[in-house]
Tab-separated table of C-alpha atoms in Angstrom:
chain	number	residue	atom	x	y	z
A	1	MET	CA	-46.272	-16.746	-40.898
A	2	ALA	CA	-44.405	-14.196	-38.809
A	3	ARG	CA	-47.608	-12.212	-38.353
A	4	GLN	CA	-49.444	-15.296	-37.002
A	5	TYR	CA	-46.577	-15.994	-34.603
A	6	ARG	CA	-46.676	-12.400	-33.413
A	7	SER	CA	-50.431	-12.408	-32.722
A	8	ASP	CA	-50.178	-15.807	-30.959
A	9	ARG	CA	-47.345	-14.526	-28.790
A	10	LEU	CA	-49.307	-11.351	-28.015
A	11	SER	CA	-52.394	-13.441	-27.157
A	12	GLN	CA	-50.405	-15.454	-24.614
A	13	GLU	CA	-48.886	-12.315	-23.128
A	14	ILE	CA	-52.277	-10.583	-22.841
A	15	GLU	CA	-53.801	-13.688	-21.214
A	16	LYS	CA	-51.048	-13.782	-18.582
A	17	GLU	CA	-51.144	-10.051	-17.884
A	18	VAL	CA	-54.955	-9.734	-17.747
A	19	SER	CA	-55.092	-12.618	-15.239
A	20	ASP	CA	-52.504	-10.827	-13.115
A	21	ILE	CA	-54.257	-7.434	-13.411
A	22	LEU	CA	-57.618	-8.953	-12.398
A	23	ARG	CA	-56.014	-10.630	-9.404
A	24	ARG	CA	-53.916	-7.693	-8.175
A	25	ARG	CA	-55.364	-4.416	-9.442
A	26	VAL	CA	-59.115	-4.755	-9.980
A	27	ARG	CA	-61.002	-4.365	-6.703
A	28	ASP	CA	-64.489	-5.044	-8.106
A	29	PRO	CA	-66.140	-7.990	-6.282
A	30	ARG	CA	-68.061	-8.848	-9.466
A	31	VAL	CA	-64.863	-10.119	-11.101
A	32	GLU	CA	-63.616	-12.265	-8.218
A	33	GLY	CA	-63.088	-15.853	-9.265
A	34	VAL	CA	-62.870	-15.038	-12.979
A	35	THR	CA	-60.487	-17.269	-14.914
A	36	ILE	CA	-59.072	-16.069	-18.222
A	37	THR	CA	-59.191	-19.074	-20.557
A	38	GLY	CA	-57.860	-17.585	-23.792
A	39	VAL	CA	-57.324	-14.534	-25.964
A	40	ASP	CA	-57.844	-14.054	-29.697
A	41	VAL	CA	-56.010	-11.119	-31.247
A	42	THR	CA	-56.866	-9.937	-34.752
A	43	GLY	CA	-54.133	-10.053	-37.384
A	44	ASP	CA	-53.680	-6.278	-37.257
A	45	LEU	CA	-53.367	-6.469	-33.427
A	46	GLN	CA	-56.115	-3.842	-33.010
A	47	GLN	CA	-58.722	-6.032	-31.262
A	48	ALA	CA	-58.395	-8.624	-28.508
A	49	LYS	CA	-61.273	-10.905	-27.565
A	50	ILE	CA	-60.697	-12.205	-24.047
A	51	TYR	CA	-62.442	-15.439	-23.049
A	52	TYR	CA	-63.267	-15.986	-19.388
A	53	SER	CA	-65.044	-18.536	-17.250
A	54	ILE	CA	-66.741	-18.384	-13.864
A	55	LEU	CA	-67.758	-21.224	-11.584
A	56	SER	CA	-71.416	-20.233	-11.354
A	57	ASP	CA	-74.019	-21.350	-13.891
A	58	LYS	CA	-76.488	-18.609	-12.890
A	59	ALA	CA	-77.323	-16.112	-15.628
A	60	SER	CA	-77.437	-13.300	-13.045
A	61	ASP	CA	-73.846	-14.057	-11.960
A	62	ASP	CA	-72.744	-14.057	-15.590
A	63	GLN	CA	-74.371	-10.650	-16.161
A	64	LYS	CA	-72.706	-9.215	-13.026
A	65	THR	CA	-69.322	-10.579	-14.059
A	66	LYS	CA	-69.683	-9.232	-17.612
A	67	ALA	CA	-70.658	-5.799	-16.227
A	68	GLY	CA	-67.674	-5.853	-13.842
A	69	LEU	CA	-65.266	-6.756	-16.655
A	70	GLU	CA	-66.690	-4.062	-18.933
A	71	LYS	CA	-66.310	-1.471	-16.173
A	72	ALA	CA	-62.727	-2.577	-15.478
A	73	SER	CA	-61.732	-2.753	-19.152
A	74	GLY	CA	-60.338	0.804	-19.166
A	75	LEU	CA	-58.051	0.067	-16.218
A	76	ILE	CA	-57.072	-3.306	-17.701
A	77	ARG	CA	-56.245	-1.721	-21.082
A	78	LYS	CA	-54.238	1.062	-19.429
A	79	GLU	CA	-52.272	-1.481	-17.369
A	80	LEU	CA	-51.665	-3.612	-20.466
A	81	GLY	CA	-50.356	-0.541	-22.282
A	82	SER	CA	-47.727	0.031	-19.620
A	83	ARG	CA	-46.788	-3.667	-19.279
A	84	LEU	CA	-46.563	-4.669	-22.950
A	85	SER	CA	-44.037	-3.218	-25.351
A	86	ILE	CA	-46.375	-2.690	-28.292
A	87	TYR	CA	-47.158	0.392	-30.342
A	88	LYS	CA	-50.920	0.431	-29.747
A	89	THR	CA	-52.831	-1.439	-27.065
A	90	PRO	CA	-55.693	-3.420	-28.640
A	91	GLU	CA	-59.343	-2.726	-27.891
A	92	LEU	CA	-60.598	-5.325	-25.411
A	93	SER	CA	-63.838	-7.276	-25.466
A	94	PHE	CA	-64.846	-9.972	-23.002
A	95	THR	CA	-66.716	-13.135	-23.949
A	96	ARG	CA	-67.734	-15.978	-21.664
A	97	ASP	CA	-66.014	-19.235	-22.588
A	98	GLU	CA	-68.848	-21.729	-22.989
A	99	SER	CA	-66.488	-24.675	-23.546
A	100	VAL	CA	-65.872	-25.022	-19.786
A	101	GLN	CA	-69.601	-25.409	-19.091
A	102	TYR	CA	-69.952	-27.736	-22.076
A	103	GLY	CA	-67.121	-29.925	-20.762
A	104	ASP	CA	-68.748	-30.090	-17.305
A	105	LYS	CA	-72.041	-31.135	-18.874
A	106	ILE	CA	-70.324	-33.910	-20.867
A	107	ASP	CA	-68.591	-35.113	-17.665
A	108	GLN	CA	-71.932	-35.224	-15.829
A	109	LEU	CA	-73.554	-37.187	-18.659
A	110	LEU	CA	-70.672	-39.680	-18.786
A	111	ASN	CA	-70.780	-40.148	-15.014
A	112	LYS	CA	-74.529	-40.734	-15.184
A	113	LEU	CA	-74.052	-43.338	-17.956
A	114	ASN	CA	-71.401	-45.112	-15.900
A	115	ARG	CA	-73.709	-45.262	-12.857
A	116	ASP	CA	-76.665	-46.671	-14.844
């Protein structure tokens, strides 16, 4: 129970800090407009999967964004290490959050049904 609370709290903290780091510290144009939508931290706090979304549906934009995030992950992890009071900073991995696109598609379908 306490362990779950701790990883949830850490997930929220990482989400807030990574959003701030991307906005203020990362100068890579490939990661402009990235929104952090959630973070999953493993129970042992060693791994953090960071979910992000971008406004574009283009596969090429997604690849550029992913490459930009991978390149910036060292800086992001270093910044997290200095901002968070934890023993070991988790390894970071970035995954596109498909639920945002899925929600947009559902909205479009509902709007189309309402028009017909």
